[in-house]
Amino acid sequence: MIEVEHFTKRYGDFMAVDDLNLSIGEGEIYGFIGPNGAGKSTTIRFLATLLKPTSGEGRIAGHSVTNDPMAVRRVIGFMPDDFGVYDGMKVWEFLDFFAVAYEIPRLERRRIIGEVLQLLDLTHKRDDYVNGLSKGMKQRLCLAKTLVHNPPVLILDEPSAGLDPRARLEMKYLLNELRRMGKTILVSSHILSELADFCTSIGVIERGKLLASGSIQDIQKQLRSHRVLKVRILNENPSQFEYILKNHSSVKAPSVNTIERTLSAEFEGDGPAQADLLRQMMDAGAIVEAFDEEQISLEDVFMMITKGIVN
Amino acid sequence: MGMIRDNPVLSRELLVNLRSHRAFILQFVYAGLLATAVLLAWPQAGDGRIGASVSAARQLFDLFFYGQFILVALVAPTFAAGSITGEKERKTYELLLASPLKPSWILVGKLFSSLTYLILLLFSSLPMMILGYLLGGILLSEVARAYLVLILAAGTFGLVSVACSSFFSRTSSALVVSYLIILPIAIMGIYLASTDNFQLRNFVTLTLLPPWTLATWTIVVWLINLRLLRPPDVGSEGKDVMDEQEEQKYAIGVVIDRDLFPDKLFAPAKRTDLMPDGTNPVLDKELRSEIFSQGTLMLRVVIQVSMFLSIPLMAGFLFWRTMPGWYICYVLTFNLLVGPVFSAGSITQERERQTLNLLLTTLLTPGRIVRAKLMAALRVSTVLTLLLTEQVILAYVLVRDLQLQFLTIIPFFIIILASCLVTSSLGLMWSSLVRKTSVSIIATYLSLLLLFVAPFGVYQWALTIFPETPDNILRWIMTPSPYASALSVPIVGDRLTSTGSDISPIERPLAFAKVQIWVISLGISLLISLICHLVTLVAFRYKWWKARESV
């Protein structure tokens, strides 16, 4: 649905995005992550037809971003990271304005505006002035504007930025709802844990380069060889079992934390090797309270990728 | 002294304003222009005529005084009218109000920082003025008096502009209202200063002016202080939601009612239902929502002040004398002031408010957006300008001399409409070329001054440079100015000036071509508007892609 080929954007001597290639399939929710200034917004603005590339090409639903921007605009709904609202306009007028701008006939507009207001839980704000809305409400309104022409592709730049925890949670539910509606979504965010909940794939970008791209599971698989096992025991002296870890062929760099009574180590083995290690420890008299693999969160993936551990 | 020495507002503004290359270059150019004027006016060696140097000195003195007085009137608002609105637009106003700084400190900081550069410019002319004094014929006390008047004017105009800045939320509104208040005062000041009665001049400048100016300053400072001490509730996100109906309840004087004629011509009623199919949404939004988004105060002040000023001018130029061309010049000046307000911020405000990206990703083409912006600005400025022509129609109905030549009303109306088109087109063009509304408005005003007034200056200069060239050829230089166009429409029968000629002496210099000049001037106006529109379209298309170049 979204294809980016060799996209490069240079501002004078500064390389904002360097030879970026991306492919997002229909119905996918693609999380675009990266630190500030990494090139996320530049890529997103390029796809939203707002930026001329130095080189490269992008296609959305088969339409060229550079050669046929009008066709692209028909199929995308764009929500910028920073946006304003028009003064002196009510919520329904704001939506009507954009619906007319997307050439939606009057007969359909009434129904569509009602539906998006309901979807975004803004019906009670229908007659409020948009410049009097709170930040969270404005974010919702902008998302409502993004949906008025029912685009199959949504490009959302930091939709949760600056929202309070409740509004952020509500935004997450909304995006999940849109996912269920079959939209293809490209979403950038700093709140990585939110992306992990609903993204089918992610791309990590730093200093204009795409460091990793694919499904979260695939990327985590790449990190599998570095998974960390943690064993918590109830015995007084956990150090007495360290030799078992040291002698096991699948274990590397074991360490002991006597205060927390835990042993941890990098584990390179498979399931049976893991079961064998547990059995050896129990045979040696260890009272095992917990034997678990340390979970790798999206934050860890991001940190490991941007540190160059994985590429 | 601490209020000046330790004032953080003043320090910051001076640092930002004076350290720029632009400030240095502008001062250099200004001093260079003054030096050139002195060089041109300096008596040639061997010019033995008695009083040659005295007349040159007087000419220089007048040029410097009037020139700088006009400069103060035109430039003071551009420096001061954005001093507080700029804080509101940058969303730093609340930070300033919430600081322990007293309103008087903020005011002093803003006023001094706005006027310091202007005062520096004024004083950079002092050496040249002293050169004039050396030629003889001018008293040192006259030079001192001239600077006293200039400084009092700078202070007054600056304070009025800061006051407007504290009352409005947009620089454009503050700027236009400042000009509407300042320009009549400036014209009156020039009229009083031009009297040949030396004693009267001394009495006005030394006895009358200082105490009245100080009294005015006191009142204006009190008003600004009050406004800064008790700012209106700025609401969430630093923006206030204007409730038109609520605002109208407390309006003094003119009340704007969207449902009534003629108000509905420039401000159609708000929609209660969806737009019909085929509507240009940008045009609809501009006219129905944006026009009063900051309240109706600016428009109410503009309408009331312009109507108030039109009464004596109507009496003088339309009923007492038969000089409608001069009244039309007032209407054109009003349009010059008001036209840019509705067009020069049209595109820049979309950028400043961060709505441009939302607009550019819709299916609206640049041509449609630009056309809608132009139509909206043109409609509002034309209707407001035409409100001042009721007096012209009345005069053509009541005054017999005008009744007899009623067809002359047609060119006057065509000239006004062409001027409306030019002011709106130029404003929109600048709005598409620059990034900030304040810069766009000032650039538009400068361009309009160049178009409206500069041809007269060039004509005067050409008279001295090319004395051999026939006058009726040199007068074509004035053609681009709409003022020249208005004054060229032949009017017969001013009962006070008719001396066998069919036109008044004031209008005579421009009457050489009678009908032709306004036709040509109209052609020039249309050409300028067309060029502006094309430039706007190209610039907007270019920015269509380059909407946000910064990372």
XYZ file of N, CA and C in Angstrom, chain B residues 275-444:
510
model
N -22.320 23.747 3.995
C -22.127 24.555 2.779
C -22.779 23.858 1.592
N -23.329 24.636 0.657
C -23.865 23.988 -0.553
C -22.725 23.397 -1.387
N -23.061 22.434 -2.244
C -22.046 21.849 -3.112
C -21.490 22.923 -4.046
N -20.217 22.817 -4.339
C -19.589 23.756 -5.276
C -19.066 25.016 -4.605
N -19.285 25.161 -3.298
C -18.773 26.342 -2.589
C -17.261 26.223 -2.473
N -16.587 27.378 -2.600
C -15.149 27.373 -2.315
C -15.009 27.471 -0.790
N -14.572 26.403 -0.141
C -14.587 26.425 1.332
C -13.671 27.479 1.930
N -12.590 27.811 1.207
C -11.655 28.806 1.751
C -12.320 30.186 1.773
N -13.024 30.520 0.685
C -13.724 31.810 0.620
C -14.787 31.887 1.710
N -15.517 30.799 1.872
C -16.576 30.745 2.872
C -16.001 30.914 4.281
N -14.901 30.206 4.526
C -14.253 30.286 5.847
C -13.746 31.700 6.118
N -13.104 32.314 5.131
C -12.530 33.652 5.329
C -13.621 34.668 5.668
N -14.740 34.599 4.939
C -15.778 35.616 5.122
C -16.658 35.362 6.334
N -16.947 34.100 6.593
C -17.923 33.826 7.651
C -17.296 33.543 9.011
N -16.058 33.062 9.010
C -15.456 32.703 10.294
C -14.281 33.575 10.675
N -13.368 33.789 9.732
C -12.098 34.420 10.100
C -12.208 35.929 10.305
N -13.125 36.564 9.579
C -13.161 38.032 9.615
C -13.335 38.587 11.032
N -14.155 37.937 11.837
C -14.364 38.417 13.208
C -13.794 37.458 14.255
N -12.833 36.650 13.832
C -12.296 35.668 14.779
C -11.586 36.354 15.943
N -11.085 37.575 15.725
C -10.430 38.303 16.814
C -11.353 39.386 17.372
N -12.635 39.274 17.065
C -13.580 40.274 17.550
C -13.820 41.353 16.509
N -14.783 42.217 16.816
C -15.166 43.242 15.844
C -14.556 44.593 16.183
N -13.773 44.650 17.266
C -13.257 45.935 17.744
C -12.501 46.695 16.655
N -11.592 45.999 15.976
C -10.774 46.671 14.976
C -11.651 47.301 13.893
N -12.584 46.505 13.376
C -13.428 47.020 12.295
C -14.307 48.164 12.777
N -14.798 48.037 14.004
C -15.655 49.107 14.525
C -14.868 50.411 14.660
N -13.625 50.294 15.163
C -12.787 51.501 15.308
C -12.505 52.088 13.932
N -12.143 51.210 12.983
C -11.799 51.672 11.633
C -12.988 52.403 11.007
N -14.173 51.817 11.120
C -15.358 52.427 10.497
C -15.659 53.766 11.165
N -15.595 53.782 12.495
C -15.967 55.011 13.198
C -14.973 56.141 12.949
N -13.673 55.798 13.014
C -12.672 56.856 12.817
C -12.748 57.381 11.388
N -12.885 56.470 10.427
C -12.901 56.920 9.020
C -14.149 57.762 8.733
N -15.261 57.373 9.313
C -16.490 58.150 9.114
C -16.364 59.530 9.757
N -15.771 59.553 10.945
C -15.594 60.813 11.671
C -14.711 61.768 10.859
N -13.604 61.219 10.310
C -12.699 62.053 9.527
C -13.336 62.513 8.224
N -14.251 61.692 7.716
C -14.837 62.027 6.410
C -15.760 63.248 6.489
N -16.271 63.539 7.688
C -17.246 64.641 7.796
C -16.623 65.997 7.426
N -15.507 66.398 8.080
C -14.928 67.695 7.667
C -14.405 67.675 6.230
N -13.893 66.525 5.825
C -13.355 66.451 4.458
C -14.476 66.569 3.430
N -15.599 65.939 3.750
C -16.767 66.028 2.869
C -17.217 67.495 2.787
N -17.303 68.126 3.956
C -17.749 69.514 3.982
C -16.807 70.393 3.176
N -15.492 70.161 3.354
C -14.502 71.000 2.688
C -14.408 70.748 1.196
N -14.263 69.503 0.822
C -13.956 69.196 -0.574
C -15.180 68.951 -1.455
N -16.313 68.643 -0.860
C -17.473 68.326 -1.696
C -18.544 69.409 -1.657
N -18.677 70.085 -0.518
C -19.765 71.059 -0.419
C -19.280 72.511 -0.427
N -18.217 72.770 0.355
C -17.709 74.151 0.387
C -16.955 74.451 -0.912
N -16.018 73.565 -1.268
C -15.323 73.652 -2.540
C -15.790 72.498 -3.408
N -15.644 72.624 -4.700
C -16.024 71.510 -5.583
C -14.750 70.791 -6.014
N -14.195 70.026 -5.102
C -12.944 69.334 -5.381
C -13.069 67.850 -5.009
N -13.952 67.158 -5.705
C -14.155 65.754 -5.308
C -12.892 64.904 -5.426
N -11.981 65.295 -6.333
C -10.725 64.540 -6.494
C -9.978 64.421 -5.179
N -9.987 65.499 -4.392
C -9.283 65.486 -3.106
C -9.987 64.577 -2.095
N -11.311 64.608 -2.131
C -12.024 63.693 -1.224
C -11.741 62.241 -1.627
N -11.688 62.008 -2.930
C -11.396 60.642 -3.401
C -9.991 60.224 -2.937
N -9.073 61.196 -2.864
C -7.726 60.882 -2.354
C -7.809 60.371 -0.909
N -8.716 60.959 -0.136
C -8.911 60.466 1.247
C -9.442 59.029 1.234
N -10.404 58.787 0.349
C -10.964 57.427 0.245
C -9.854 56.446 -0.154
N -8.996 56.876 -1.078
C -7.896 56.009 -1.520
C -6.911 55.765 -0.379
N -6.660 56.815 0.435
C -5.757 56.650 1.582
C -6.337 55.644 2.566
N -7.641 55.737 2.781
C -8.306 54.783 3.673
C -8.124 53.356 3.131
N -8.311 53.224 1.815
C -8.153 51.893 1.214
C -6.707 51.416 1.315
N -5.773 52.354 1.145
C -4.346 52.019 1.274
C -4.054 51.444 2.661
N -4.716 52.029 3.675
C -4.490 51.576 5.055
C -5.201 50.258 5.351
N -6.438 50.165 4.899
C -7.278 49.032 5.315
C -7.098 47.802 4.409
N -6.907 48.048 3.125
C -6.798 46.928 2.170
C -5.824 45.854 2.592
N -4.574 46.220 2.938
C -3.583 45.190 3.269
C -3.938 44.357 4.507
N -4.750 44.929 5.412
C -5.066 44.201 6.654
C -5.739 42.863 6.340
N -6.565 42.857 5.292
C -7.324 41.644 4.997
C -6.623 40.726 4.005
N -5.532 41.203 3.415
C -4.870 40.346 2.427
C -3.442 39.981 2.823
N -2.734 40.921 3.474
C -1.310 40.693 3.712
C -1.038 39.581 4.724
N -2.065 39.182 5.477
C -1.851 38.088 6.430
C -2.516 36.796 5.979
N -3.113 36.852 4.808
C -3.939 35.733 4.345
C -3.206 34.390 4.329
N -2.022 34.381 3.764
C -1.282 33.111 3.646
C -0.336 32.936 4.830
N 0.303 34.040 5.243
C 1.251 33.924 6.361
C 0.554 33.443 7.638
N -0.708 33.856 7.814
C -1.399 33.422 9.034
C -1.698 31.931 9.012
N -1.915 31.378 7.836
C -2.123 29.922 7.745
C -0.850 29.217 8.219
N 0.289 29.810 7.853
C 1.566 29.220 8.266
C 1.788 29.406 9.762
N 1.548 30.647 10.246
C 1.789 30.946 11.657
C 0.873 30.137 12.568
N -0.347 29.898 12.109
C -1.332 29.177 12.916
C -1.197 27.679 12.749
N -0.287 27.282 11.857
C -0.028 25.868 11.564
C -1.241 25.153 10.981
N -1.962 25.863 10.123
C -3.075 25.212 9.434
C -2.743 24.997 7.957
N -1.586 25.508 7.534
C -1.236 25.421 6.110
C -1.117 23.963 5.656
N -0.487 23.137 6.486
C -0.325 21.724 6.105
C -1.667 21.015 5.969
N -2.606 21.394 6.839
C -3.936 20.772 6.765
C -4.596 21.152 5.440
N -4.415 22.413 5.051
C -5.031 22.920 3.824
C -4.369 22.319 2.588
N -3.037 22.214 2.641
C -2.300 21.764 1.460
C -2.466 20.275 1.169
N -2.921 19.519 2.145
C -3.099 18.090 1.868
C -4.543 17.762 1.473
N -5.346 18.806 1.264
C -6.705 18.552 0.750
C -6.653 18.558 -0.783
N -7.809 18.461 -1.399
C -7.854 18.435 -2.862
C -7.941 19.836 -3.463
N -7.864 20.861 -2.611
C -7.943 22.234 -3.120
C -6.655 22.570 -3.870
N -6.801 23.121 -5.055
C -5.606 23.476 -5.832
C -5.079 24.834 -5.365
N -3.791 25.104 -5.588
C -3.249 26.421 -5.197
C -4.048 27.560 -5.829
N -4.451 27.392 -7.079
C -5.206 28.443 -7.767
C -6.503 28.746 -7.035
N -7.175 27.715 -6.587
C -8.459 27.892 -5.895
C -8.264 28.573 -4.535
N -7.207 28.166 -3.858
C -6.939 28.750 -2.537
C -6.602 30.235 -2.692
N -5.689 30.531 -3.621
C -5.250 31.918 -3.813
C -6.418 32.794 -4.274
N -7.225 32.261 -5.193
C -8.363 33.024 -5.696
C -9.344 33.346 -4.558
N -9.571 32.358 -3.712
C -10.505 32.566 -2.600
C -9.974 33.621 -1.633
N -8.677 33.563 -1.370
C -8.072 34.536 -0.447
C -8.201 35.947 -1.033
N -7.949 36.063 -2.342
C -8.031 37.378 -2.983
C -9.464 37.893 -2.982
N -10.398 37.013 -3.312
C -11.797 37.439 -3.382
C -12.295 37.898 -2.010
N -11.911 37.170 -0.974
C -12.367 37.524 0.378
C -11.798 38.880 0.787
N -10.476 39.047 0.589
C -9.828 40.307 0.974
C -10.402 41.469 0.165
N -10.592 41.220 -1.118
C -11.096 42.270 -2.009
C -12.514 42.679 -1.615
N -13.307 41.699 -1.297
C -14.703 41.992 -0.948
C -14.779 42.849 0.315
N -14.050 42.440 1.340
C -14.132 43.179 2.607
C -13.582 44.592 2.438
N -12.396 44.692 1.812
C -11.779 46.030 1.712
C -12.594 46.924 0.781
N -13.175 46.361 -0.277
C -13.969 47.187 -1.207
C -15.233 47.708 -0.517
N -15.916 46.823 0.187
C -17.168 47.268 0.830
C -16.871 48.350 1.874
N -15.815 48.132 2.672
C -15.476 49.125 3.694
C -15.098 50.455 3.049
N -14.358 50.387 1.944
C -13.943 51.621 1.271
C -15.152 52.331 0.654
N -16.045 51.528 0.083
C -17.213 52.142 -0.564
C -18.156 52.808 0.444
N -18.033 52.390 1.719
C -18.866 53.045 2.740
C -18.581 54.547 2.784
N -17.343 54.915 2.425
C -16.961 56.323 2.465
C -17.403 57.084 1.216
N -17.986 56.363 0.254
C -18.380 57.057 -0.982
C -19.848 57.507 -0.934
N -20.518 57.156 0.149
C -21.904 57.650 0.293
C -21.908 59.171 0.218
N -20.860 59.775 0.812
C -20.771 61.231 0.831
C -20.602 61.782 -0.587
N -19.878 61.055 -1.420
C -19.662 61.506 -2.800
C -21.002 61.492 -3.541
N -21.747 60.411 -3.356
C -23.052 60.302 -4.036
C -23.969 61.436 -3.577
N -23.934 61.681 -2.271
C -24.755 62.756 -1.703
C -24.393 64.099 -2.339
N -23.085 64.338 -2.483
C -22.638 65.609 -3.076
C -23.082 65.715 -4.533
N -22.997 64.611 -5.267
C -23.401 64.652 -6.674
C -24.920 64.868 -6.798
N -25.647 64.518 -5.770
C -27.098 64.728 -5.791
C -27.427 66.163 -5.380
N -26.697 66.684 -4.393
C -27.079 67.971 -3.808
C -26.347 69.180 -4.394
N -25.098 68.992 -4.791
C -24.321 70.154 -5.263
C -24.557 70.347 -6.756
N -24.994 71.576 -7.109
C -25.413 71.826 -8.502
C -24.256 71.652 -9.493
N -23.062 72.175 -9.102
C -21.902 72.059 -10.004
C -21.596 70.609 -10.332
N -21.788 69.762 -9.350
C -21.492 68.332 -9.575
C -22.626 67.645 -10.325
N -23.853 68.115 -10.061
C -25.009 67.556 -10.793
C -24.796 67.714 -12.293
N -24.241 68.898 -12.663
C -24.070 69.214 -14.080
C -23.007 68.340 -14.761
N -22.155 67.747 -13.967
C -21.105 66.881 -14.550
C -21.134 65.511 -13.862
N -22.365 64.965 -13.771
C -22.550 63.739 -12.986
C -21.759 62.542 -13.534
N -21.416 62.606 -14.829
C -20.682 61.460 -15.394
C -19.291 61.299 -14.781
N -18.774 62.386 -14.202
C -17.428 62.291 -13.615
C -17.402 61.361 -12.398
N -18.574 61.031 -11.908
C -18.594 60.104 -10.759
C -18.120 58.707 -11.195
N -18.318 58.388 -12.467
C -17.944 57.042 -12.949
C -16.435 56.815 -12.840
N -15.590 57.740 -13.411
C -14.145 57.490 -13.241
C -13.729 57.426 -11.778
N -14.352 58.239 -10.913
C -13.983 58.190 -9.495
C -14.218 56.794 -8.921
N -15.364 56.228 -9.235
C -15.664 54.890 -8.712
C -14.740 53.836 -9.321
N -14.435 54.008 -10.607
C -13.518 53.042 -11.244
C -12.141 53.125 -10.587
N -11.694 54.355 -10.302
C -10.374 54.546 -9.657
C -10.363 53.873 -8.280
N -11.445 54.051 -7.518
C -11.516 53.452 -6.170
C -11.485 51.926 -6.275
N -12.258 51.373 -7.206
C -12.308 49.911 -7.340
C -10.944 49.363 -7.773
N -10.293 50.103 -8.686
C -8.965 49.652 -9.133
C -7.986 49.691 -7.970
N -8.099 50.726 -7.139
C -7.212 50.839 -5.976
C -7.444 49.675 -5.009
N -8.718 49.312 -4.816
C -9.039 48.175 -3.932
C -8.368 46.914 -4.465
N -8.415 46.746 -5.772
C -7.814 45.557 -6.385
C -6.303 45.563 -6.179
N -5.690 46.728 -6.360
C -4.232 46.817 -6.225
C -3.804 46.544 -4.781
N -4.477 47.188 -3.818
C -4.055 47.022 -2.415
C -4.208 45.562 -1.975
N -5.307 44.918 -2.391
C -5.522 43.520 -1.993
C -4.524 42.605 -2.698
N -4.288 42.847 -3.985
C -3.377 41.982 -4.736
C -1.956 42.085 -4.208
N -1.530 43.339 -3.917
C -0.169 43.514 -3.398
C -0.005 42.833 -2.041
N -1.024 42.993 -1.189
C -0.974 42.367 0.132
C -0.868 40.856 0.027
N -1.688 40.290 -0.852
C -1.681 38.834 -1.012
C -0.341 38.358 -1.571
N 0.210 39.147 -2.486
C 1.499 38.766 -3.071
C 2.584 38.714 -1.987
N 2.626 39.748 -1.157
C 3.638 39.747 -0.095
C 3.392 38.610 0.891
N 2.127 38.311 1.106
C 1.795 37.222 2.035
C 2.294 35.876 1.512
N 2.379 35.763 0.195
C 2.864 34.502 -0.364
C 4.381 34.481 -0.458
N 5.004 35.670 -0.351
C 6.462 35.730 -0.529
C 7.240 35.652 0.782
N 6.656 36.173 1.872
C 7.409 36.207 3.136
C 6.786 35.236 4.145
N 7.457 35.061 5.273
C 7.003 34.059 6.232
C 6.168 34.628 7.377
N 6.356 35.940 7.670
C 5.654 36.504 8.829
C 4.634 37.546 8.386
N 3.494 37.563 9.077
C 2.444 38.529 8.754
C 2.938 39.958 8.946
N 3.674 40.206 10.042
C 4.121 41.575 10.311
C 5.020 42.066 9.174
N 5.902 41.202 8.691
C 6.807 41.594 7.595
C 5.985 41.840 6.329
N 5.000 40.963 6.104
C 4.173 41.077 4.905
C 3.412 42.403 4.903
N 2.869 42.766 6.056
C 2.081 44.003 6.128
C 2.964 45.224 5.883
N 4.131 45.226 6.505
C 5.019 46.384 6.342
C 5.512 46.462 4.892
N 5.845 45.302 4.314
C 6.294 45.289 2.907
C 5.172 45.793 1.993
N 3.930 45.419 2.317
C 2.803 45.877 1.493
C 2.644 47.394 1.604
